[in-house]
mmCIF file of C-alpha atoms in Angstrom:
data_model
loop_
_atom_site.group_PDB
_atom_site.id
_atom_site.type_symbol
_atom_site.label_atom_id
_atom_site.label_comp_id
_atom_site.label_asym_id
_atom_site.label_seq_id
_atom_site.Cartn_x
_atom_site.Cartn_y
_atom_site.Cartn_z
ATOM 1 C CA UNK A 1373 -72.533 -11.981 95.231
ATOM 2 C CA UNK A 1374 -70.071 -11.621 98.015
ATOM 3 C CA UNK A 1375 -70.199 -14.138 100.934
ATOM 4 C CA UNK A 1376 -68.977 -11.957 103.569
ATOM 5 C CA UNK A 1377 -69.492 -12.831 107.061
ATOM 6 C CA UNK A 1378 -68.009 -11.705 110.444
ATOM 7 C CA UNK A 1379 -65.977 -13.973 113.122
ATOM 8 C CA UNK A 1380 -66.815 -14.188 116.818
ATOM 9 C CA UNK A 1381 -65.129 -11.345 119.123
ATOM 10 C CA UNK A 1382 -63.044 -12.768 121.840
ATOM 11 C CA UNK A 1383 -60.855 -10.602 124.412
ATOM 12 C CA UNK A 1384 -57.313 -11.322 125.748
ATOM 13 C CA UNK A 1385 -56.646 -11.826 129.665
ATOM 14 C CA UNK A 1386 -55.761 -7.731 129.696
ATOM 15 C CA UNK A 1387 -59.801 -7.477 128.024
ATOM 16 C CA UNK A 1388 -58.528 -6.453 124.281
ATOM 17 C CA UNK A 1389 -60.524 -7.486 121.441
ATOM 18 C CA UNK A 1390 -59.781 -10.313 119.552
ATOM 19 C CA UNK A 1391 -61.174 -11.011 116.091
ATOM 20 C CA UNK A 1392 -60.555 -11.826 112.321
ATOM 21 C CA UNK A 1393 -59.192 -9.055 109.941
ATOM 22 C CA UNK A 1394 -62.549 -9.427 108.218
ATOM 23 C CA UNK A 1395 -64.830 -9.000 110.670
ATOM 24 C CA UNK A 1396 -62.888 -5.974 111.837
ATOM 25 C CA UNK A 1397 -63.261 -4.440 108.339
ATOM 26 C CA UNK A 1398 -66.975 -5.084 107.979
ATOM 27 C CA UNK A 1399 -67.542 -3.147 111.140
ATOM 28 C CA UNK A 1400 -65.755 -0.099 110.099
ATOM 29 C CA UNK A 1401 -66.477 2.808 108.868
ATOM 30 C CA UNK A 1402 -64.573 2.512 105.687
ATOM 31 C CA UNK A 1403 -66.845 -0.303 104.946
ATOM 32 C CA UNK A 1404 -69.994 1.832 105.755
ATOM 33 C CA UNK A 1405 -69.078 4.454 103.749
ATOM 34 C CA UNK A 1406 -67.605 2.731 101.064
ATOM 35 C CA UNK A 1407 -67.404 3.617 97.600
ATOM 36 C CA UNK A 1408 -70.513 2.892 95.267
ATOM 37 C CA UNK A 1409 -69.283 1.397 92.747
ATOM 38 C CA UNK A 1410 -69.908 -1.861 90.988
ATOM 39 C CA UNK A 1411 -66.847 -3.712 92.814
ATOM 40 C CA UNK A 1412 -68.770 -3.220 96.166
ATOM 41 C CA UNK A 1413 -71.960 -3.828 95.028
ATOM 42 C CA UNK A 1414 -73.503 -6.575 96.876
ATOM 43 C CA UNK A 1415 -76.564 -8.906 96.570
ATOM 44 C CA UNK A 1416 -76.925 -8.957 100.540
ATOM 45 C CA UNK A 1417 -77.811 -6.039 102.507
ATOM 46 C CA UNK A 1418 -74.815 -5.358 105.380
ATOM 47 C CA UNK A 1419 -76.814 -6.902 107.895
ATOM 48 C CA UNK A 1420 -76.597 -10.067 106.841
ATOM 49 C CA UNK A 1421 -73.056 -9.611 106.251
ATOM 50 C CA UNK A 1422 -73.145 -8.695 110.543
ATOM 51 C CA UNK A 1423 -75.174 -11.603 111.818
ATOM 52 C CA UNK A 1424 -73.938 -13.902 114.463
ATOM 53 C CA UNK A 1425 -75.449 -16.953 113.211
ATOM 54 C CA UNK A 1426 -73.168 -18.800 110.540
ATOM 55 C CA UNK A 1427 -75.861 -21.015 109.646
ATOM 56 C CA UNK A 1428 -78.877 -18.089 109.347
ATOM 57 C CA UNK A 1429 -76.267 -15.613 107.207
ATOM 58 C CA UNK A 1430 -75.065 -18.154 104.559
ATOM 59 C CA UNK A 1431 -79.159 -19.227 104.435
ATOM 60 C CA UNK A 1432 -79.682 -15.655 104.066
ATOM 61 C CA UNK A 1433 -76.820 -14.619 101.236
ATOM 62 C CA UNK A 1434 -78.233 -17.485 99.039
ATOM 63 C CA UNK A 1435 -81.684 -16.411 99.239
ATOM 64 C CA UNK A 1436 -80.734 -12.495 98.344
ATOM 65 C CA UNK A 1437 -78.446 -14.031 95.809
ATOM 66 C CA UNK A 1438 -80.805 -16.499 93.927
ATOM 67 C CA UNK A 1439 -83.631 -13.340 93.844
ATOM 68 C CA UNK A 1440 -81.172 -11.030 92.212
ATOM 69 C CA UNK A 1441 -79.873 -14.298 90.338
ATOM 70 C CA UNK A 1442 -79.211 -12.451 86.461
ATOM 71 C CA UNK A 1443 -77.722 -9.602 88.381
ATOM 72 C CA UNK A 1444 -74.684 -11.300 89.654
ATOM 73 C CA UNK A 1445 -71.288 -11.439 87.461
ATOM 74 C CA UNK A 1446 -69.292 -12.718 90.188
ATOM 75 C CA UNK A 1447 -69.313 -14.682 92.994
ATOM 76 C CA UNK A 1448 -66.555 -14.714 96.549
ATOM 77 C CA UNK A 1449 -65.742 -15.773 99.447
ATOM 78 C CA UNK A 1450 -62.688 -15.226 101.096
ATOM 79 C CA UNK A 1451 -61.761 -18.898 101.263
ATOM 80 C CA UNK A 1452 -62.052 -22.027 98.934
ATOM 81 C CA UNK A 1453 -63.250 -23.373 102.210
ATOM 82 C CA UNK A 1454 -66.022 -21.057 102.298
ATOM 83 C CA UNK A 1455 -66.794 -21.308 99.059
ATOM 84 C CA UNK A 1456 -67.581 -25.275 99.626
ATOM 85 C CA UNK A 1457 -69.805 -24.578 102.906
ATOM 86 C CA UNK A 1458 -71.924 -22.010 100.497
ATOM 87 C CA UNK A 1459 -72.576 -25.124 97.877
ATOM 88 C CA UNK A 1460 -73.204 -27.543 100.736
ATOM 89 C CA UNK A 1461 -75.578 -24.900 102.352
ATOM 90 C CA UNK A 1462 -77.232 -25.128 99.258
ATOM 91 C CA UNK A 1463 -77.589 -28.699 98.481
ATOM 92 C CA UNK A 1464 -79.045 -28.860 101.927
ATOM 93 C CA UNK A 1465 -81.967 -26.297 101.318
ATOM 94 C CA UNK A 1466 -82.388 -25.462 97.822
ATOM 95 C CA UNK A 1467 -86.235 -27.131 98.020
ATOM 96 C CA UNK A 1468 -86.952 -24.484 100.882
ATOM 97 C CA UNK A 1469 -84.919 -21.219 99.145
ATOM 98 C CA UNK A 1470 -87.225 -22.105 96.500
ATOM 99 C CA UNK A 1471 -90.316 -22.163 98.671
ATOM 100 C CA UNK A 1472 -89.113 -19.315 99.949
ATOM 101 C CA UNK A 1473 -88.892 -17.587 96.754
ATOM 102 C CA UNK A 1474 -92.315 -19.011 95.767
ATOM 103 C CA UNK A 1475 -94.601 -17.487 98.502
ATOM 104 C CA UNK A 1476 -92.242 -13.980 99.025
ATOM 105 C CA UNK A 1477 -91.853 -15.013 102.905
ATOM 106 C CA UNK A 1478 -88.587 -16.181 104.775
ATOM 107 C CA UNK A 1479 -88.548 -19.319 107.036
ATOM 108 C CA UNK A 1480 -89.854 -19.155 110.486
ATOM 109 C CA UNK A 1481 -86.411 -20.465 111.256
ATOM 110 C CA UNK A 1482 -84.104 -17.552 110.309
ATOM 111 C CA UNK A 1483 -84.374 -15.595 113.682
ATOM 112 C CA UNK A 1484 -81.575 -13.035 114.006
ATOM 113 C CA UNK A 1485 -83.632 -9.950 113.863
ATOM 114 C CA UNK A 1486 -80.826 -7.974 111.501
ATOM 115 C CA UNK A 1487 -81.215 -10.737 108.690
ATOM 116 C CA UNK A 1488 -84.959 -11.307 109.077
ATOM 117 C CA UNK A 1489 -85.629 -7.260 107.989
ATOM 118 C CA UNK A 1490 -83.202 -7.264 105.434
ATOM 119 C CA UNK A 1491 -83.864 -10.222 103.889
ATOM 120 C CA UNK A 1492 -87.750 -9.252 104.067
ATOM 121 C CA UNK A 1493 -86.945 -6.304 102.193
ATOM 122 C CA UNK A 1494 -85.674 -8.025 99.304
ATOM 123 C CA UNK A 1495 -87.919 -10.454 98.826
ATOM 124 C CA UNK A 1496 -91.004 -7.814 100.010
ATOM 125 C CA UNK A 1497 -93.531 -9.952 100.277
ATOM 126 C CA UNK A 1498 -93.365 -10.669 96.208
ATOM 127 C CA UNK A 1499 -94.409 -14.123 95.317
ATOM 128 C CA UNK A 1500 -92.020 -15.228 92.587
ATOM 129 C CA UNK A 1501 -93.375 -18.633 90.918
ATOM 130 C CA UNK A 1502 -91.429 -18.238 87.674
ATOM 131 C CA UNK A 1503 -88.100 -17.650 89.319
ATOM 132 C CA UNK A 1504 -89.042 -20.646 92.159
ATOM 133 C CA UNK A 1505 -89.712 -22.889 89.156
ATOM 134 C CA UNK A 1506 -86.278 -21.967 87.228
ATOM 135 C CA UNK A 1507 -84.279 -22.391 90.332
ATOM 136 C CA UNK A 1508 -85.883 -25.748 91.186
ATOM 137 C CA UNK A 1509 -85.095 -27.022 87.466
ATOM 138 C CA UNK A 1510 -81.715 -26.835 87.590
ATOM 139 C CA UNK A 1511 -81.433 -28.025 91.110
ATOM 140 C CA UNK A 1512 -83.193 -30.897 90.111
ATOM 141 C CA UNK A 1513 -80.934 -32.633 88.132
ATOM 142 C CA UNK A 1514 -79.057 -35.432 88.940
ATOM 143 C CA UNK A 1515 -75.873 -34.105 87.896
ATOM 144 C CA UNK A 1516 -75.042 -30.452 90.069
ATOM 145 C CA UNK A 1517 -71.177 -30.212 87.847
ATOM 146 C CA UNK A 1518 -71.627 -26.237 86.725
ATOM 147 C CA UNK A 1519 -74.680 -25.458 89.014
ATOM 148 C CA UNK A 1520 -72.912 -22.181 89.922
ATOM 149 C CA UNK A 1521 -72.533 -21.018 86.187
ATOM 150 C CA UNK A 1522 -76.637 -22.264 85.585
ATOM 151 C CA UNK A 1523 -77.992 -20.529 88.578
ATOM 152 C CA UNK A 1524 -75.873 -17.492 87.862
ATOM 153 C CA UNK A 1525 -75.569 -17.429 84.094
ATOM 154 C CA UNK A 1526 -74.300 -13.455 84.200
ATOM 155 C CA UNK A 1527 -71.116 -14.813 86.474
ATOM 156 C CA UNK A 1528 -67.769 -14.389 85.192
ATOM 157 C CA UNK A 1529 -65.197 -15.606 87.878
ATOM 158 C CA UNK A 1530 -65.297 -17.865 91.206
ATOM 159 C CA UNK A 1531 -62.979 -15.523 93.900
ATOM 160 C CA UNK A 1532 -61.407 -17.148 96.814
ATOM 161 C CA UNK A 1533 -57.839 -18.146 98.090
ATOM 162 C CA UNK A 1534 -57.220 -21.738 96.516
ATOM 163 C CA UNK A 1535 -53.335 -21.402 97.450
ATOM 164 C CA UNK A 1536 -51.766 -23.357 100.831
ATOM 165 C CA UNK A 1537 -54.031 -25.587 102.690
ATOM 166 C CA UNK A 1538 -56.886 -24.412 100.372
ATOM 167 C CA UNK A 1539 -55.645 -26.300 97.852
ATOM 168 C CA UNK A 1540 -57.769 -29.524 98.578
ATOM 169 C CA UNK A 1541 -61.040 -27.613 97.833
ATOM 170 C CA UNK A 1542 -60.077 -26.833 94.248
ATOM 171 C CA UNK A 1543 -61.321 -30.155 92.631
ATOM 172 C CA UNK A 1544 -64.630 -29.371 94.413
ATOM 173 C CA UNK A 1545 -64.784 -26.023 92.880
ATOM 174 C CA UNK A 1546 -63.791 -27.058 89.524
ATOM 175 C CA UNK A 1547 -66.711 -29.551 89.576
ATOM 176 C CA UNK A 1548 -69.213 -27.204 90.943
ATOM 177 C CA UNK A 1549 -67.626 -24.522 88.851
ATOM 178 C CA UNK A 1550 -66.779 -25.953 85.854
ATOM 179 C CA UNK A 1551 -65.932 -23.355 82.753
ATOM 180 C CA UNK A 1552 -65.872 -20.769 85.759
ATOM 181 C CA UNK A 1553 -62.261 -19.943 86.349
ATOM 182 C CA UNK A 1554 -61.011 -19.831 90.221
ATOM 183 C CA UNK A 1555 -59.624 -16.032 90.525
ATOM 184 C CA UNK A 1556 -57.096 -15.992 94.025
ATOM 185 C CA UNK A 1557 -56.446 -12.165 93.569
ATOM 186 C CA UNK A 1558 -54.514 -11.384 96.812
ATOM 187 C CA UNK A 1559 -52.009 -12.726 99.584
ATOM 188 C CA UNK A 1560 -53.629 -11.164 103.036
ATOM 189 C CA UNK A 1561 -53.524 -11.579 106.423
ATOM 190 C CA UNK A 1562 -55.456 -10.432 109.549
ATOM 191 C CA UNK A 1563 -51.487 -8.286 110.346
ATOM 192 C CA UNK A 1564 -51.543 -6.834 106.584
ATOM 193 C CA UNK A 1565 -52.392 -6.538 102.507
ATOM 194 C CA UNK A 1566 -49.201 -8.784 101.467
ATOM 195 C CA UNK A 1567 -49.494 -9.056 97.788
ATOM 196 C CA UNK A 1568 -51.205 -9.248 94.767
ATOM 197 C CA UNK A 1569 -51.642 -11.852 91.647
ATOM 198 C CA UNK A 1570 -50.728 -10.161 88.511
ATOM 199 C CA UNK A 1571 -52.126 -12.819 86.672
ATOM 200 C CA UNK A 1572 -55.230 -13.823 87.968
ATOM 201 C CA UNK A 1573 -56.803 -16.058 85.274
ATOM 202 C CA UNK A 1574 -53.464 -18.400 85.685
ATOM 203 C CA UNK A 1575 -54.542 -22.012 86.671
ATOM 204 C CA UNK A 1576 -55.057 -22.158 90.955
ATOM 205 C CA UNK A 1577 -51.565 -24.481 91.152
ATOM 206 C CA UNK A 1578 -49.737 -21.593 89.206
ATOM 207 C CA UNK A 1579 -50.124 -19.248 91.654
ATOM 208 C CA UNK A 1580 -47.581 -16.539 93.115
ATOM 209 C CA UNK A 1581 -47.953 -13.369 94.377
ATOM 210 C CA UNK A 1582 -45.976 -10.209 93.895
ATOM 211 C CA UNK A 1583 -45.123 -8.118 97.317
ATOM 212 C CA UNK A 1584 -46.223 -4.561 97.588
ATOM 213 C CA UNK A 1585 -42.972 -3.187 99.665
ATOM 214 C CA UNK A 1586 -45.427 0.032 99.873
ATOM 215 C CA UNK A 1587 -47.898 -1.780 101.896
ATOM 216 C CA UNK A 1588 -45.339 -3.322 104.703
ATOM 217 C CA UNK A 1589 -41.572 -4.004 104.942
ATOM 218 C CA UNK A 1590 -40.711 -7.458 104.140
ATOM 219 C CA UNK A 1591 -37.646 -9.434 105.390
ATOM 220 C CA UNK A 1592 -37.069 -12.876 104.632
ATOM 221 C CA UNK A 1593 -35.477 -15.787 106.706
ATOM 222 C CA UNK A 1594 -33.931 -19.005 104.511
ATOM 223 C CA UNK A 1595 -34.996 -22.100 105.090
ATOM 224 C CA UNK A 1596 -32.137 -23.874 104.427
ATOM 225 C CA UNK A 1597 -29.789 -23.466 107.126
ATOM 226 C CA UNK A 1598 -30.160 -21.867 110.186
ATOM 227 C CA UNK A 1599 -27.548 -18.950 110.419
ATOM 228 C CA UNK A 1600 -29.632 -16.350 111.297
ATOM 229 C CA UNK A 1601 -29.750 -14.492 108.107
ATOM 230 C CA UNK A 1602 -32.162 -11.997 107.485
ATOM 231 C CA UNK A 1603 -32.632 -10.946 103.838
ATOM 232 C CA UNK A 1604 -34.552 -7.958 102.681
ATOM 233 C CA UNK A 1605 -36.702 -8.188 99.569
ATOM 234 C CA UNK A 1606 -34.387 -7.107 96.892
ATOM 235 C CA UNK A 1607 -32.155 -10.173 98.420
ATOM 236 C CA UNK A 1608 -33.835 -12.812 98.045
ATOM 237 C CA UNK A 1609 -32.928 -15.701 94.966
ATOM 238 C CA UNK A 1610 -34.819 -17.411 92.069
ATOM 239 C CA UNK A 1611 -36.672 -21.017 93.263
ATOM 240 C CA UNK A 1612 -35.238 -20.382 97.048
ATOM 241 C CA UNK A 1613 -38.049 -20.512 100.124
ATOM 242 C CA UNK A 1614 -37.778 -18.297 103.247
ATOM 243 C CA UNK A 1615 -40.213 -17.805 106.016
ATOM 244 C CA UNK A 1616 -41.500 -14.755 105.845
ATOM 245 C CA UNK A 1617 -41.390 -11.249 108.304
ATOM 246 C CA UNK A 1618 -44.014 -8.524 108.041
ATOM 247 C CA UNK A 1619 -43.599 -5.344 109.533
ATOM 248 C CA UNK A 1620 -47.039 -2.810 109.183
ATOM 249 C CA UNK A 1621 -46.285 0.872 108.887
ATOM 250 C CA UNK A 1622 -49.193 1.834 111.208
ATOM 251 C CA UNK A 1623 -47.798 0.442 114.179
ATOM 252 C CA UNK A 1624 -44.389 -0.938 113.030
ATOM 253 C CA UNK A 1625 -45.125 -4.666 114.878
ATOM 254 C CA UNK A 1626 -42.313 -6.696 113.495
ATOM 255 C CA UNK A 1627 -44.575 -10.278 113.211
ATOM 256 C CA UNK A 1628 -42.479 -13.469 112.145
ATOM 257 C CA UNK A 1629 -46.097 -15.019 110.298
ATOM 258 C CA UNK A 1630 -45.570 -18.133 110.490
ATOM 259 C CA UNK A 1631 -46.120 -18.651 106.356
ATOM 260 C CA UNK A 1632 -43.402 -20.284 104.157
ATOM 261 C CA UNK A 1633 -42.851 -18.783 100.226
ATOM 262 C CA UNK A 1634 -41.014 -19.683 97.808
ATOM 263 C CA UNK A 1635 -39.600 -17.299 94.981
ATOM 264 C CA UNK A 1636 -41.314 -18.622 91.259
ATOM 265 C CA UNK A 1637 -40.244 -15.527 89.541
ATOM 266 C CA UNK A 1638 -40.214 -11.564 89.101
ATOM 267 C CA UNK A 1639 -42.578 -8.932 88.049
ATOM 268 C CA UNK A 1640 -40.206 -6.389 86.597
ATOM 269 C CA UNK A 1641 -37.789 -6.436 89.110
ATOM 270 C CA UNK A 1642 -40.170 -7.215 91.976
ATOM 271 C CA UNK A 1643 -40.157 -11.104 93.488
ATOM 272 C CA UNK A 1644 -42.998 -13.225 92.911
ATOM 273 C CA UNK A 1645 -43.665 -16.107 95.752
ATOM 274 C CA UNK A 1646 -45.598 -18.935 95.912
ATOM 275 C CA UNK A 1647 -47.020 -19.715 99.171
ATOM 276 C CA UNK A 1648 -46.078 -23.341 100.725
ATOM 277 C CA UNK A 1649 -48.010 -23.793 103.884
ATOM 278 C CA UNK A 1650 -47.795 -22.615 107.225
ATOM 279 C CA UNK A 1651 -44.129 -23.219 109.338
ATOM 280 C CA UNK A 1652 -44.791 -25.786 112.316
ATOM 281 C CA UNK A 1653 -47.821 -27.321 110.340
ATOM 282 C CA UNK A 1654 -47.226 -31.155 110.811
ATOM 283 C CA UNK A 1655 -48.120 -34.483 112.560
ATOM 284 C CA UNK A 1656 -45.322 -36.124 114.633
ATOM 285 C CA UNK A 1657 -45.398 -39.131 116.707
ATOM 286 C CA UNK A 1658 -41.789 -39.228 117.637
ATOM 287 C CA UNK A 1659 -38.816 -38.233 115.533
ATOM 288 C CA UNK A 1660 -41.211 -38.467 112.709
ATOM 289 C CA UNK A 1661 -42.352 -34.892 110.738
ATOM 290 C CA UNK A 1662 -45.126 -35.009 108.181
ATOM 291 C CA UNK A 1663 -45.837 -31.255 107.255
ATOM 292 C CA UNK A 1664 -48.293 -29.658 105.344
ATOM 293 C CA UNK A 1665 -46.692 -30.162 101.618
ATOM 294 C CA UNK A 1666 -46.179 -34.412 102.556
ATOM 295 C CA UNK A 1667 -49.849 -34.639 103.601
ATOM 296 C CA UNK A 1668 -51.178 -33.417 100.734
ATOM 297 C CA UNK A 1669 -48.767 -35.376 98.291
ATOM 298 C CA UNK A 1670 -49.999 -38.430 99.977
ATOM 299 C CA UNK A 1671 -53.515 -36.927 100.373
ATOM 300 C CA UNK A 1672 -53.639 -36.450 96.460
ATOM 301 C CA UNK A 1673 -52.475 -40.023 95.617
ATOM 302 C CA UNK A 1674 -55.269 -41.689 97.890
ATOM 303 C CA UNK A 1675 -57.621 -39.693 96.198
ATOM 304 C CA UNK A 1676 -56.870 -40.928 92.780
ATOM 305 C CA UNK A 1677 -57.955 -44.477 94.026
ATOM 306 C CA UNK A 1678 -60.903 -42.637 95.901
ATOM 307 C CA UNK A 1679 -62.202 -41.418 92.255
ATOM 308 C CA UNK A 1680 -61.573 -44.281 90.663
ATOM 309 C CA UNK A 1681 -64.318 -45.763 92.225
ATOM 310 C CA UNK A 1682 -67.333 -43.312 92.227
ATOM 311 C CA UNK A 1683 -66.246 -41.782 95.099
ATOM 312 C CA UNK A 1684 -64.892 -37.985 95.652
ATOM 313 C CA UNK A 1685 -63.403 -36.599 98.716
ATOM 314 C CA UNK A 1686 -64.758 -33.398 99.816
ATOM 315 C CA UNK A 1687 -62.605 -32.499 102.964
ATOM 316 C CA UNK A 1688 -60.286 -33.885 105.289
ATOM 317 C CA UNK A 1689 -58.607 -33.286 108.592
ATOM 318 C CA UNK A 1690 -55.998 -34.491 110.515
ATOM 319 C CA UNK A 1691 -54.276 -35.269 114.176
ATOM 320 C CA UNK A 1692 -51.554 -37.102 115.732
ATOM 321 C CA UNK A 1693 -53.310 -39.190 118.425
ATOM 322 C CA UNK A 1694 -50.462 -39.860 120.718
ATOM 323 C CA UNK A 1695 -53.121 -41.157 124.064
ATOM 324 C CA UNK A 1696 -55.525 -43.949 122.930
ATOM 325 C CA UNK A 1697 -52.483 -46.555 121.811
ATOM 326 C CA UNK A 1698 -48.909 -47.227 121.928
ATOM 327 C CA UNK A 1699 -47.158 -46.016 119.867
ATOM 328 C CA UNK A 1700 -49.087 -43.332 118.453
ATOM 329 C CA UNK A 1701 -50.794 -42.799 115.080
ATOM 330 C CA UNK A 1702 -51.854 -40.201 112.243
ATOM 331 C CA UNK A 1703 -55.765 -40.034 112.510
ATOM 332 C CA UNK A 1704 -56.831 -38.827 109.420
ATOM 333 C CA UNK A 1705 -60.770 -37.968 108.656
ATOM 334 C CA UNK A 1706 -62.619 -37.811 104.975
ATOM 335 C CA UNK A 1707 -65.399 -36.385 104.100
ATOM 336 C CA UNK A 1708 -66.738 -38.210 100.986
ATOM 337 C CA UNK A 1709 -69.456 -37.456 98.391
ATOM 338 C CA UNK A 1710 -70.684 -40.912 96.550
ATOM 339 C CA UNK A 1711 -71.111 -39.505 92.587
ATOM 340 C CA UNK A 1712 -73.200 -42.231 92.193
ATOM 341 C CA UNK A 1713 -76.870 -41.911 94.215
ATOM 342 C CA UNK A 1714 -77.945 -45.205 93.846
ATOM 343 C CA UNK A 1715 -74.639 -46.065 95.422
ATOM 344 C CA UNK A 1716 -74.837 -44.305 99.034
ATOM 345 C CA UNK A 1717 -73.974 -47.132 101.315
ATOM 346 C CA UNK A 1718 -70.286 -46.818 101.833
ATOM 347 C CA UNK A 1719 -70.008 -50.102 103.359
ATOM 348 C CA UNK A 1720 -69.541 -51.028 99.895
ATOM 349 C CA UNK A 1721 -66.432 -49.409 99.435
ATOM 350 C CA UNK A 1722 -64.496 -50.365 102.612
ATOM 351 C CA UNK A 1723 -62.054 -52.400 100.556
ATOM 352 C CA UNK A 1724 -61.284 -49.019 98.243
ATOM 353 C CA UNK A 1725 -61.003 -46.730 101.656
ATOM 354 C CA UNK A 1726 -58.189 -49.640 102.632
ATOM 355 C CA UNK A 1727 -56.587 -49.338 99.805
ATOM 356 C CA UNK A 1728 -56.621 -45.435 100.014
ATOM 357 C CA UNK A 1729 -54.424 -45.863 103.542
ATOM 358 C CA UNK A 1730 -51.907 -48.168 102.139
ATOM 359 C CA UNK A 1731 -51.479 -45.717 99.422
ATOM 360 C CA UNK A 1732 -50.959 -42.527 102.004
ATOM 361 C CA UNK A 1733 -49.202 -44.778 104.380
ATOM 362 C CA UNK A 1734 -46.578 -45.627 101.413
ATOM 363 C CA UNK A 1735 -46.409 -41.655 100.718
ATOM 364 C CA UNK A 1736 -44.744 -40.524 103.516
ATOM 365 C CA UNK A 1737 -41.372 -39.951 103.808
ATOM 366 C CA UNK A 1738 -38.709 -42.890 105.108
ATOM 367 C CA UNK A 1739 -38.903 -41.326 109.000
ATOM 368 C CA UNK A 1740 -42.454 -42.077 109.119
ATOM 369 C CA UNK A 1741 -42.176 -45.403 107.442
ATOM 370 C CA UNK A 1742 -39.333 -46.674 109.698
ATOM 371 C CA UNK A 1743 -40.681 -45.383 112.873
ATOM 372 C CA UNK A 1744 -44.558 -47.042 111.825
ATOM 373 C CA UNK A 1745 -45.216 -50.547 113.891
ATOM 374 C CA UNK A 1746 -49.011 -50.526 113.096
ATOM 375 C CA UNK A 1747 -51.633 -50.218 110.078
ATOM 376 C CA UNK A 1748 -53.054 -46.922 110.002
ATOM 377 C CA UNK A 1749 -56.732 -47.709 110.512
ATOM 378 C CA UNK A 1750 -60.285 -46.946 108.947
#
């Protein structure tokens, strides 16, 4: 069960197309024609896979997936992110995919014409009380830690990229997941194939990839100091971080990424990186710099106090607000889950969501904290 979807097509001022790697794939022919094997053997028909409607495909996969439910041994998205909108999409309509199951019809509500014949040819019309009745079981208990591993009991693995700013989604999929493990198999961009993970059953924060030098030509800026050196792959040294360079061989575009690695190793004789974060990826007020790797050190401490009290953060996002006050200030959003249903009113808990901003606010590095004149606020 592969939750493939495609990205919106935008066009440059000169009217080229714009869109993700991914989407480009599923609309080639390499992907029509592709191999029939079990690797790209799907649940969902390609259309759904095509749809424009976020909402109506992810409905969609779920409902193909949960009818073929003893059929699936694994389950991907491309992103951890994904991976959490999937479960969410399902906490949200489990009662109906079940209803849906139950009478053999799709919902009224699922309109893109591509998903409504596919799907209908699946579930053709077949009323399926058994399977309704199994499905509702499980997603009736008060607990959902494992529900992927109960509704799919033939799964082996959970694929997605947990590595970089994925990294916050992995408690989520260890809950949901549990005895499942997290497979992050390759290091990809929309430019090129980077590398692979030669040891994919190795816990998500062990991660490092190995770079295929037949795929594209590497070169490799340190970041310490600012000389100018460029360093091939065969250069580079043990627990030092660069910024990476790709150039692709089929159209030899020299792209400076934007990602930061760090070597954790060697395959052979080959490097193996671990991927940091993105370069430029920060909040600054004034001479302050809080990048990716700070925010989720203090993230990750706050959070500790979050689950101490019944509480689990699902997602967050951040901004430097430098127009509504003077000086400037870190806005930072959570999305929270209460474990605890009886417990749903998070009034109740304003006193641990204060104590969660003292902790991040006392987690950033001394520039922050001696440029900071005000409380961050709830």
């Amino acid at each position: 069960m592969v939750f493939l979807l495609t990205g919106h097509e935008t066009r440059t001022p000169g009217g080229l197309p714009i869109e993700p790697g991914t989407s480009w794939y599923l609309k080639s022919d390499y992907f029509k024609n592709r191999p029939s094997n079990w690797f790209y053997s799907y649940t969902s028909p390609d259309e759904i896979m095509l749809g424009s409607d976020l909402k109506q495909n992810l409905y969609c996969h779920l409902l193909c997936g949960l009818v073929q439910r003893d059929e699936v041994v694994r389950i991907s998205s491309t992103f951890a992110s994904g991976m959490v909108r999937v479960i969410k999409v399902l906490e949200d309509s489990w009662k109906e995919l079940c209803l849906n199951i139950r009478s053999g019809y799709l919902s009224e509500w699922i309109t893109d014409s591509g998903c409504r014949n596919a799907v209908s040819m699946v579930l053709g019309g077949q009323p399926r009380p058994n399977l309704s009745d199994e499905i509702e079981s499980i997603c009736s208990q008060k607990s959902w830690k494992g529900i992927m591993k109960k509704l799919w009991p033939q799964t082996k693995y959970i694929e997605a990229i947990v590595t970089g700013s994925m990294v916050q989604y992995i408690p989520m999929l260890e809950h949901y997941c549990s005895d499942l493990p997290v497979v992050s198999t390759i290091y990809a961009s929309s430019e090129s194939i980077f590398g692979i993970n030669t040891y994919p059953l190795c816990k998500p924060e062990n991660i490092s990839y190995t770079l295929m030098p037949n795929i594209s030509y590497f070169e490799f800026i340190p970041m310490e100091g600012d000389n100018g050196d460029v360093l091939d792959l065969a250069d580079v040294k043990l627990g030092s971080s660069y910024k990476l360079l790709v150039t692709n061989l089929w159209g030899l575009y020299r792209m400076r990424i934007g990602d930061m690695v760090k070597v954790t190793g060697f395959y052979n004789k080959a490097p193996q990186f671990r991927f940091l974060g993105r370069e430029n990826a920060l909040l600054s007020i004034d001479t302050d710099r809080t990048n990716e790797e700070y925010l989720f050190k203090a993230i990750n401490r706050a959070k500790l106090v979050l689950e101490s009290s019944d509480l689990r953060l699902v997602d967050f996002t951040s901004y430097a607000d430098i127009s509504s006050s003077d000086p400037g200030h870190y806005v930072i959003y959570w999305e929270v889950n209460v474990k605890n249903e009886d417990m749903k009113n998070l009034q109740f808990y304003k006193k641990t969501f204060l104590e969660c901003c003292s902790v991040m606010e006392d987690s950033f590095d001394n520039e922050y904290r001696f440029e900071k004149q005000k409380a961050i606020g709830i």
